[in-house]
XYZ file of C-alpha atoms in Angstrom:
690
model
C 159.584 95.055 86.648
C 156.979 96.264 84.143
C 157.994 99.534 82.441
C 155.361 101.979 81.180
C 156.252 104.485 78.479
C 155.848 108.078 79.697
C 153.588 108.940 76.770
C 151.036 106.454 78.062
C 150.818 108.177 81.435
C 149.359 111.110 79.564
C 149.047 113.604 82.408
C 145.382 112.980 83.150
C 145.826 111.199 86.457
C 147.024 112.418 89.812
C 146.756 110.235 92.909
C 145.679 113.300 94.891
C 142.832 114.128 92.514
C 139.444 114.205 94.171
C 135.908 115.360 93.607
C 135.786 119.048 94.464
C 132.873 118.711 96.890
C 134.143 115.681 98.857
C 135.779 117.639 101.728
C 132.621 119.719 102.077
C 130.463 116.590 102.141
C 132.712 115.022 104.777
C 132.469 118.151 106.912
C 128.680 118.228 106.649
C 128.389 114.576 107.671
C 130.978 114.800 110.422
C 128.813 116.526 112.988
C 125.616 114.591 112.324
C 126.397 110.864 112.449
C 125.990 109.094 115.775
C 127.416 105.670 116.573
C 125.442 105.533 119.814
C 122.187 106.136 117.973
C 123.105 103.425 115.480
C 123.826 101.062 118.360
C 120.372 101.792 119.752
C 118.942 100.836 116.369
C 120.933 97.598 116.450
C 119.520 96.817 119.892
C 115.932 97.528 118.803
C 116.303 95.122 115.898
C 118.329 92.448 117.668
C 115.899 92.063 120.556
C 113.514 90.527 118.011
C 115.899 88.964 115.497
C 117.758 86.954 118.135
C 114.739 84.668 118.687
C 114.852 83.524 115.037
C 111.120 82.832 114.744
C 108.792 84.168 112.089
C 106.614 86.169 114.527
C 109.718 87.861 115.949
C 111.191 88.431 112.492
C 108.022 90.298 111.572
C 108.605 92.515 114.592
C 112.202 93.255 113.605
C 111.025 94.235 110.117
C 108.407 96.471 111.687
C 111.052 98.006 113.956
C 113.304 98.761 110.983
C 110.369 100.428 109.246
C 109.578 102.445 112.369
C 113.178 103.714 112.443
C 112.913 104.748 108.790
C 109.763 106.707 109.558
C 111.364 108.317 112.609
C 114.194 109.509 110.368
C 111.860 111.006 107.795
C 112.276 108.579 104.913
C 110.009 109.751 102.112
C 108.397 106.336 101.640
C 108.467 103.051 103.556
C 106.777 99.725 102.921
C 106.732 96.153 104.117
C 107.337 93.580 101.390
C 105.751 90.201 102.077
C 106.535 86.925 100.331
C 104.780 83.611 101.096
C 106.455 81.554 103.833
C 104.838 78.382 102.540
C 107.916 76.334 101.715
C 106.908 75.946 98.060
C 106.820 79.368 96.368
C 109.827 80.008 94.129
C 111.853 83.211 94.040
C 114.081 82.737 90.990
C 115.242 79.126 91.532
C 115.210 79.329 95.348
C 112.266 77.964 97.339
C 110.832 80.255 100.001
C 111.202 78.845 103.538
C 108.335 77.347 105.478
C 107.180 79.402 108.485
C 108.414 78.240 111.908
C 107.837 79.216 115.495
C 109.081 77.916 118.848
C 107.917 78.617 122.391
C 110.526 76.671 124.361
C 113.240 74.057 123.948
C 115.363 72.358 126.585
C 117.905 69.567 126.721
C 118.721 67.896 130.040
C 120.858 64.906 131.077
C 118.786 62.528 133.245
C 121.358 59.719 133.468
C 123.962 59.606 134.983
C 122.395 61.320 137.961
C 124.054 63.923 140.169
C 125.997 65.658 137.392
C 127.040 69.283 138.003
C 124.214 71.598 136.971
C 126.359 73.045 134.163
C 126.635 69.587 132.590
C 123.142 68.439 133.430
C 121.189 71.385 132.032
C 122.628 71.526 128.535
C 120.255 73.876 126.719
C 117.462 76.305 127.502
C 116.183 78.222 124.503
C 114.547 80.953 126.566
C 117.930 81.751 128.096
C 120.001 81.234 124.924
C 118.088 81.166 121.604
C 121.260 80.199 119.732
C 121.250 76.733 121.360
C 118.467 75.394 119.104
C 118.988 74.710 115.397
C 116.330 76.831 113.731
C 113.500 74.915 112.050
C 113.917 72.085 114.577
C 110.807 69.915 114.656
C 108.631 69.436 117.750
C 108.865 66.594 120.224
C 105.710 65.068 121.756
C 104.308 67.103 124.666
C 106.555 66.504 127.656
C 109.490 65.720 125.367
C 111.380 62.513 124.668
C 113.727 60.604 126.965
C 116.308 58.622 125.071
C 119.910 57.594 124.833
C 122.697 59.858 123.593
C 124.989 58.058 121.113
C 128.480 59.230 120.208
C 129.245 59.640 116.508
C 133.008 60.041 116.225
C 133.155 61.226 112.613
C 130.992 63.162 110.172
C 130.871 60.182 107.816
C 127.189 59.309 107.208
C 128.133 55.653 106.754
C 129.046 55.535 110.445
C 125.568 56.617 111.462
C 123.768 53.429 110.436
C 126.328 51.279 112.271
C 125.495 52.967 115.584
C 121.935 51.598 115.693
C 120.615 55.132 116.359
C 116.880 54.474 115.878
C 114.947 56.493 118.445
C 118.163 58.034 119.803
C 120.028 61.336 119.610
C 123.529 61.581 118.137
C 126.357 63.599 119.678
C 128.447 64.998 116.808
C 131.278 67.451 116.303
C 130.139 68.616 112.861
C 127.400 70.854 111.528
C 123.960 69.247 111.953
C 122.443 70.823 108.848
C 124.785 69.049 106.485
C 123.791 65.654 107.912
C 120.065 66.193 108.464
C 119.082 64.108 105.444
C 120.641 60.994 106.999
C 118.515 61.059 110.162
C 115.236 59.622 108.856
C 116.760 56.620 107.026
C 118.394 55.590 110.316
C 115.415 56.477 112.490
C 117.483 58.870 114.625
C 115.641 61.721 116.305
C 118.225 64.429 116.000
C 121.648 65.797 116.873
C 123.531 67.458 119.683
C 126.567 69.252 118.266
C 129.509 71.037 119.863
C 130.892 72.233 116.525
C 132.103 75.830 116.430
C 133.814 77.788 113.666
C 136.682 79.227 115.669
C 139.157 77.407 117.848
C 140.380 79.449 120.806
C 139.904 79.615 124.536
C 137.060 82.137 124.271
C 134.908 79.491 122.618
C 135.157 76.735 125.208
C 131.979 77.823 126.982
C 130.158 79.167 123.915
C 128.093 77.434 121.256
C 127.544 77.769 117.530
C 124.283 79.097 116.072
C 123.060 76.771 113.305
C 120.725 78.197 110.666
C 120.780 75.398 108.082
C 118.132 72.654 108.267
C 117.566 71.127 104.855
C 117.494 67.628 103.389
C 119.137 68.920 100.223
C 122.937 68.772 99.867
C 124.041 72.373 100.158
C 120.529 73.436 101.131
C 119.883 76.238 103.556
C 116.519 77.285 104.940
C 113.880 74.589 105.404
C 111.145 74.066 102.815
C 107.989 71.970 102.772
C 109.899 69.192 100.979
C 112.183 68.648 103.987
C 111.489 66.183 106.774
C 109.719 67.747 109.758
C 110.607 64.961 112.228
C 114.013 66.068 113.460
C 115.667 68.551 115.794
C 119.178 69.623 116.756
C 120.761 71.341 119.730
C 124.028 73.259 119.953
C 126.220 73.029 123.053
C 129.641 74.329 124.052
C 132.838 72.390 123.512
C 133.220 72.225 127.284
C 129.900 70.400 127.591
C 130.553 68.328 124.484
C 133.918 67.165 125.772
C 132.392 66.213 129.121
C 129.659 64.114 127.482
C 132.059 62.583 124.982
C 134.365 61.434 127.764
C 131.457 59.769 129.579
C 130.434 57.917 126.430
C 133.991 56.854 125.619
C 134.235 55.395 129.109
C 131.251 53.185 128.281
C 128.852 55.145 130.485
C 125.227 55.310 129.371
C 123.986 58.858 128.886
C 120.250 59.489 128.692
C 118.757 62.881 127.944
C 115.368 64.525 127.935
C 114.733 66.730 124.890
C 111.741 69.070 124.773
C 111.015 71.149 121.668
C 107.754 73.089 121.552
C 107.828 74.230 117.928
C 105.535 74.239 114.910
C 105.590 74.570 111.136
C 102.882 76.460 109.295
C 102.260 77.748 105.789
C 99.797 80.638 106.180
C 102.397 83.277 106.949
C 104.849 85.534 105.115
C 108.532 86.358 105.259
C 108.796 90.107 105.809
C 111.251 92.530 104.232
C 111.141 96.302 104.548
C 112.085 99.005 102.077
C 112.383 102.752 102.396
C 113.363 105.589 100.098
C 115.026 108.964 100.288
C 113.532 110.285 97.085
C 115.675 111.862 94.413
C 114.932 115.042 92.512
C 115.714 113.676 89.057
C 113.102 112.927 86.439
C 114.607 109.649 85.208
C 113.528 107.631 88.260
C 117.008 106.255 88.929
C 117.930 104.674 92.254
C 120.897 103.598 94.335
C 120.254 100.439 96.367
C 121.717 99.712 99.798
C 120.893 96.445 101.512
C 121.743 94.482 104.634
C 120.195 91.347 106.013
C 117.863 91.015 108.968
C 116.735 87.775 110.637
C 119.863 86.320 112.189
C 120.879 85.578 115.745
C 123.876 87.911 115.858
C 123.967 91.516 117.034
C 127.028 92.246 114.885
C 125.849 89.854 112.171
C 123.822 91.621 111.171
C 121.784 93.981 113.313
C 124.895 96.188 113.324
C 125.112 96.283 109.521
C 121.417 97.163 109.282
C 121.838 99.851 111.936
C 124.753 101.437 110.056
C 122.583 101.639 106.921
C 119.668 103.203 108.811
C 121.938 105.772 110.438
C 123.671 106.623 107.135
C 120.511 107.167 105.122
C 118.774 108.654 108.167
C 121.430 111.370 108.413
C 121.193 112.073 104.680
C 117.421 112.382 105.123
C 117.909 114.796 108.052
C 120.351 116.947 106.105
C 118.111 117.082 103.051
C 115.021 118.018 105.047
C 116.991 120.614 107.017
C 118.213 122.180 103.762
C 121.882 121.467 104.578
C 122.286 119.140 101.596
C 120.490 119.394 98.259
C 118.145 116.513 97.568
C 120.140 113.935 95.573
C 119.308 113.495 91.906
C 118.770 109.752 92.336
C 116.680 108.100 95.009
C 118.462 106.074 97.683
C 116.552 102.884 98.418
C 117.122 100.779 101.524
C 116.109 97.105 101.333
C 116.288 94.984 104.491
C 115.210 91.359 104.819
C 116.363 87.793 105.304
C 119.719 87.130 103.669
C 119.026 86.327 99.979
C 115.578 84.960 100.807
C 114.485 88.561 101.317
C 116.134 90.189 98.309
C 115.380 87.457 95.755
C 111.572 87.973 95.873
C 112.061 91.735 95.651
C 114.292 91.423 92.592
C 111.866 88.963 90.984
C 109.036 91.502 91.299
C 111.123 94.472 90.159
C 113.667 92.937 87.790
C 112.947 95.068 84.724
C 112.890 98.363 86.610
C 116.057 97.478 88.505
C 117.863 96.628 85.286
C 116.860 99.953 83.800
C 116.970 102.304 86.772
C 119.261 101.043 89.563
C 122.699 102.546 88.974
C 124.659 100.813 91.751
C 124.182 98.759 94.898
C 125.891 98.493 98.264
C 125.681 95.659 100.808
C 126.532 96.067 104.495
C 127.226 92.976 106.565
C 128.725 92.938 110.088
C 130.415 95.492 112.299
C 133.516 95.041 114.434
C 133.469 94.277 118.132
C 136.502 96.362 119.053
C 137.387 99.525 117.173
C 140.730 99.845 118.961
C 142.322 96.591 117.837
C 145.192 97.137 115.419
C 143.791 94.356 113.250
C 140.301 95.861 112.963
C 139.912 96.624 109.274
C 137.370 97.761 106.739
C 137.054 95.212 103.948
C 135.580 96.307 100.629
C 134.689 93.585 98.147
C 134.807 94.467 94.462
C 132.878 93.102 91.487
C 133.554 89.929 89.462
C 134.686 89.946 85.853
C 131.108 89.664 84.584
C 130.619 93.222 85.866
C 133.567 95.520 85.045
C 132.660 98.818 86.672
C 133.845 102.271 87.660
C 132.513 101.900 91.213
C 135.445 99.605 91.996
C 137.649 102.664 91.578
C 135.369 105.293 93.117
C 134.383 103.686 96.425
C 137.987 102.787 97.387
C 138.985 106.380 96.669
C 136.236 107.741 98.933
C 137.413 105.380 101.681
C 141.022 106.483 101.116
C 140.083 110.148 101.326
C 138.111 109.551 104.508
C 140.913 107.767 106.329
C 143.575 110.158 105.071
C 141.543 112.963 106.636
C 140.284 111.394 109.864
C 142.183 108.221 110.730
C 145.388 107.655 108.721
C 146.356 104.590 110.758
C 143.144 102.633 110.164
C 143.650 99.425 108.203
C 141.412 99.040 105.160
C 141.681 96.911 102.051
C 139.931 95.891 98.876
C 139.125 92.241 98.276
C 138.216 90.239 95.198
C 134.533 89.517 94.671
C 132.921 87.070 97.043
C 129.386 85.845 97.539
C 128.339 84.945 101.053
C 125.589 87.517 101.358
C 123.461 89.762 99.117
C 126.110 90.609 96.522
C 124.607 88.901 93.475
C 122.996 92.045 91.966
C 126.126 92.455 89.808
C 125.383 89.327 87.778
C 124.467 90.148 84.152
C 120.761 89.265 84.267
C 120.387 92.064 86.845
C 123.476 94.063 85.935
C 123.862 96.335 88.980
C 127.479 96.886 90.101
C 127.637 95.957 93.780
C 130.150 96.486 96.547
C 130.074 94.667 99.865
C 131.606 96.232 102.949
C 132.165 94.903 106.437
C 134.490 95.450 109.376
C 136.604 92.508 110.467
C 137.386 91.499 114.044
C 133.831 90.443 114.610
C 134.620 87.304 112.627
C 135.315 85.338 115.788
C 131.710 86.106 116.810
C 130.320 84.728 113.578
C 127.239 82.599 114.190
C 127.960 81.852 117.827
C 126.487 82.683 121.206
C 129.020 85.453 121.895
C 127.523 87.761 119.245
C 125.347 89.725 121.664
C 124.451 93.399 121.801
C 127.188 94.388 124.268
C 129.721 93.294 121.622
C 128.569 96.050 119.239
C 131.023 98.967 119.235
C 129.295 102.321 118.498
C 132.525 103.720 117.051
C 132.615 101.101 114.320
C 128.971 101.815 113.528
C 129.673 105.507 113.194
C 132.566 104.867 110.837
C 130.609 102.385 108.722
C 127.685 104.830 108.600
C 129.984 107.645 107.497
C 131.463 105.634 104.628
C 128.020 104.537 103.465
C 126.560 108.033 103.648
C 129.457 109.608 101.738
C 129.438 107.016 98.972
C 125.648 106.826 98.630
C 125.261 110.587 98.418
C 128.111 110.933 95.931
C 126.840 108.279 93.563
C 123.236 109.458 93.933
C 124.367 112.827 92.538
C 127.109 111.785 90.117
C 126.782 113.004 86.566
C 128.672 114.965 83.915
C 130.481 117.136 86.458
C 132.034 114.002 87.951
C 132.921 112.443 84.599
C 136.576 113.515 84.455
C 137.348 112.607 88.097
C 135.645 109.244 87.758
C 137.404 108.550 84.461
C 140.820 109.360 85.954
C 140.219 107.042 88.904
C 138.926 104.225 86.709
C 141.793 104.683 84.277
C 144.345 104.572 87.108
C 142.841 101.402 88.526
C 142.779 99.908 85.039
C 146.494 100.598 84.645
C 147.174 98.870 87.952
C 145.113 95.811 87.058
C 146.694 95.355 83.628
C 150.195 95.941 84.998
C 149.611 93.402 87.771
C 148.493 90.748 85.279
C 151.522 91.497 83.103
C 153.833 91.241 86.112
C 152.338 87.888 87.040
C 152.849 86.658 83.489
C 156.481 87.820 83.601
C 157.058 86.015 86.889
C 155.769 82.732 85.471
C 158.232 82.635 82.587
C 161.143 82.558 85.031
C 160.284 78.926 85.800
C 159.844 77.770 82.213
C 162.088 74.774 81.582
C 161.763 74.157 77.858
C 160.428 75.582 74.619
C 157.031 73.961 74.952
C 156.346 75.390 78.429
C 157.694 78.775 77.384
C 155.466 78.820 74.306
C 152.425 77.932 76.409
C 153.214 80.693 78.905
C 153.689 83.137 76.031
C 150.267 82.325 74.607
C 148.532 82.410 77.976
C 150.237 85.600 79.154
C 149.469 87.543 75.990
C 145.870 86.366 76.139
C 145.536 87.426 79.788
C 146.927 90.911 79.176
C 144.602 91.391 76.222
C 141.604 90.115 78.204
C 142.130 92.374 81.197
C 142.801 95.349 78.937
C 139.367 94.743 77.446
C 137.766 94.470 80.893
C 139.255 97.763 82.033
C 138.052 99.452 78.836
C 134.564 98.220 79.737
C 134.976 99.636 83.241
C 135.629 103.070 81.726
C 132.617 102.696 79.445
C 130.495 101.805 82.473
C 130.828 105.420 83.651
C 128.073 106.190 81.161
C 125.659 104.708 83.743
C 125.761 108.038 85.590
C 125.220 110.158 82.464
C 121.709 111.191 81.302
C 120.532 109.406 78.174
C 120.652 112.519 75.981
C 124.244 113.266 77.026
C 125.755 109.794 76.717
C 127.138 110.295 73.193
C 129.076 113.412 74.206
C 130.298 111.728 77.392
C 131.396 108.648 75.476
C 133.497 110.829 73.196
C 135.118 112.361 76.297
C 135.983 108.846 77.506
C 137.606 107.837 74.222
C 141.114 109.101 75.183
C 141.050 106.995 78.346
C 140.044 103.884 76.437
C 142.658 104.491 73.728
C 145.384 104.962 76.280
C 144.407 101.778 78.107
C 144.699 100.004 74.771
C 148.178 101.485 74.378
C 149.117 100.315 77.861
C 147.911 96.831 77.033
C 149.883 96.772 73.796
C 153.006 98.094 75.478
C 152.851 95.579 78.307
C 152.143 92.778 75.866
C 155.151 93.776 73.772
C 157.370 93.989 76.838
C 156.126 90.571 77.926
C 156.980 89.068 74.557
C 160.438 90.633 74.770
C 160.899 89.085 78.213
C 159.912 85.692 76.808
C 162.481 86.054 74.020
C 165.141 87.053 76.549
C 164.327 83.988 78.631
C 164.422 81.755 75.559
C 167.786 83.168 74.547
C 169.288 82.709 78.008
C 167.968 79.115 78.174
C 168.996 78.343 74.566
C 165.470 77.230 73.650
C 162.904 78.262 71.093
C 159.354 78.992 72.309
C 156.987 76.455 70.789
C 153.515 77.862 70.339
C 150.897 75.175 71.106
C 149.173 73.973 67.939
C 145.549 75.009 67.556
C 143.925 71.616 67.544
C 140.310 70.998 68.487
C 139.524 68.043 70.702
C 136.323 66.061 70.467
C 135.166 67.743 73.690
C 135.838 71.204 72.247
C 133.988 70.357 69.033
C 130.937 69.342 71.029
C 131.252 72.330 73.384
C 131.306 74.710 70.434
C 127.792 73.563 69.501
C 126.292 74.195 72.969
C 125.160 77.784 73.580
C 123.347 77.913 76.940
C 120.992 80.681 77.994
C 120.107 81.020 81.665
C 116.583 80.564 82.948
C 117.084 82.276 86.324
C 118.831 85.274 87.772
C 120.984 84.763 90.845
C 122.365 81.295 91.505
C 120.823 77.854 91.318
C 119.411 75.877 94.231
C 118.539 72.702 92.235
C 115.586 72.317 94.605
C 112.947 69.994 93.188
C 115.467 68.051 91.095
C 116.207 64.538 92.426
C 119.720 64.461 93.835
C 120.316 61.171 92.006
C 119.958 63.127 88.753
C 122.570 65.765 89.639
C 125.670 65.834 87.455
C 129.095 67.282 88.272
C 127.883 68.823 91.549
C 127.370 67.216 94.936
C 126.103 70.368 96.641
C 123.626 73.023 95.534
C 125.633 75.602 93.521
C 124.428 78.621 95.485
C 127.711 80.347 96.266
C 130.055 82.025 93.787
C 133.787 81.538 94.122
C 136.427 81.727 91.367
C 136.705 77.939 91.129
C 133.086 77.003 91.721
C 132.725 76.271 88.030
C 128.995 75.589 88.295
C 128.265 79.149 89.446
C 130.987 81.057 87.624
C 130.055 79.522 84.287
C 126.318 80.074 84.835
C 126.721 83.837 85.013
C 128.363 83.867 81.560
C 125.433 82.024 79.930
C 123.847 84.754 77.811
C 122.637 82.712 74.839
C 125.546 84.012 72.734
C 128.641 82.287 74.117
C 129.319 78.600 73.584
C 130.807 76.379 76.278
C 134.337 76.729 74.916
C 134.116 80.492 75.296
C 132.525 80.220 78.736
C 135.210 77.786 79.875
C 137.951 80.184 78.794
C 136.331 83.092 80.679
C 136.153 80.975 83.828
C 139.824 80.057 83.514
C 140.940 83.640 82.960
C 139.219 84.800 86.137
C 140.321 81.844 88.282
C 143.843 81.859 86.795
C 143.758 78.084 86.564
C 142.294 75.488 84.176
C 138.854 74.015 84.672
C 139.632 70.542 85.993
C 137.508 67.821 87.523
C 134.349 69.391 86.136
C 132.758 68.607 82.780
C 130.811 71.627 81.582
C 129.121 69.618 78.826
C 127.708 67.064 81.264
C 126.693 69.801 83.685
C 124.881 71.892 81.093
C 123.154 68.930 79.513
C 121.876 68.152 83.015
C 120.729 71.765 83.488
C 119.053 71.760 80.080
C 117.188 68.554 80.893
C 115.688 70.185 83.983
C 115.053 73.552 82.308
C 117.618 75.550 84.274
C 119.003 76.668 80.898
C 117.902 76.451 77.310
C 120.227 75.743 74.411
C 120.152 78.332 71.658
C 120.022 76.513 68.363
């Protein structure tokens, strides 16, 4: 067990410490927030979003703006970006506009099937049954054979002689779209679904990926416009699959009345509760529109509108002072809506946006014991005080109102609009959602009756409390924020030290023990430095002319974190020596030799060309190196993305590689950063600083 010297716990922190005005803020919010009203907002948005067409998406954006105006937001605006399939937002290509009037899929042979198995899809009755961006059929549709594809291996497709036919698959159609045209196949029917339980037998997945690019997402003008895909239940899929396996011929009639067009826009909406401060600072809260699901994510949007709507009510009623910083709501298509906004406002966001919050998905059933609030923290590129403050606000809320509610913090993840924390933007960002709607994710069950008003009220409360606190935070909150951040820093460093101690128990010889000694000491030192930066980040909430004084007030916290790091490092070294003595070995420190790869890597200093992540759109796939899928999504071991965020034009590839390994807690293997970055440099995704 890690032991901390009493002098290091220098009396500044108490787990019960809290901002003096938090109970009063909770009490003010308590009587104003309405889950039923938020559910009404979700319904108003979902009745348009569920159709997943550009005309209906415009209506959902307009509805969100109307709600903002009803709630007295000080400013609202629609933000339009070209839906032409060619315009770039950072490195991502805007989608091409798409509309559909009707789509059906019907079995015409064998005859006399039960109606449930004959009439497979009707878009007007179930919009989730059609893969969005599906291309049109000729008027009257196409009648053709259904062919069974047993695996998701593209090599199997050509062997099935699928020209002019439709393939029945059990995988995701979007990932295999690019193989349709070379084989002459018309499209897919899929019974794939994310979850596997009895509730899903009669339901179908909603597919929102239709790209010819590996790892692509929304359709662009470069993608083939010849194909379509339908989604059916596993019950229907199993029935058809059994017919085909018996050697029966199955013919279907597919009708898709859709169109692509380029003279339209993708609509986002923004609204502001204006702050009283003169520095023009903002807090950003975002959630994505434009998806099939009522929980994902009309519910998340509704919780945001209710939270900021209540703050607006209280400010205009004189029950809360106007916050010092403005609170800005930004709603639009996931990533494709926020990327254009950031591109237009990058400099002002870097300078003026203090923090961001993303809301994505409510919970279907508030009463389930497993229903939990999940709060995602920031990655190592963004050490920040908000990762201590927001969890504490959540803790205080549940301690007061619902002590039995399950809630937890999670390591950083990117599956939605959480990229604002990356260094080219630099806005610390938390992502919050309620679990137990996960089984509804992207399937036909995610309908409005599955939205629980009680979860919306709770999510709205947490958002309102945090947004109002951070919109007002300044010098008066410095000590409380510093204590929280310091306490979290202690926990993080102690956890890393404990992990290092646990590893040495399995060391079998001097060489392995020496390697663990070097790695463990390095890890403790690294995370001590990160937590010092998190304390320094508190200066974000301090006015420019007061930062020097505030920084001096933070010095004791930083010094004591350094002492903690040194103490834990010393204790770790002592544990290594004890292990060596008990095993009768001598730790052998690895020699500092430089490989040919490391020598070359030390000369490569990449500087990013784009904020966000890379799509690689427009670059021939045959030219790609080290990646087989577009590196759009951050995860600790997605080396293409993790490394890209460290490319500041100052670090060389050796240094970047080490930072990746420290965060992932494993070596970079199976991925050559030199080859990858030479590829990126060739196609101007980075430049090399000479």
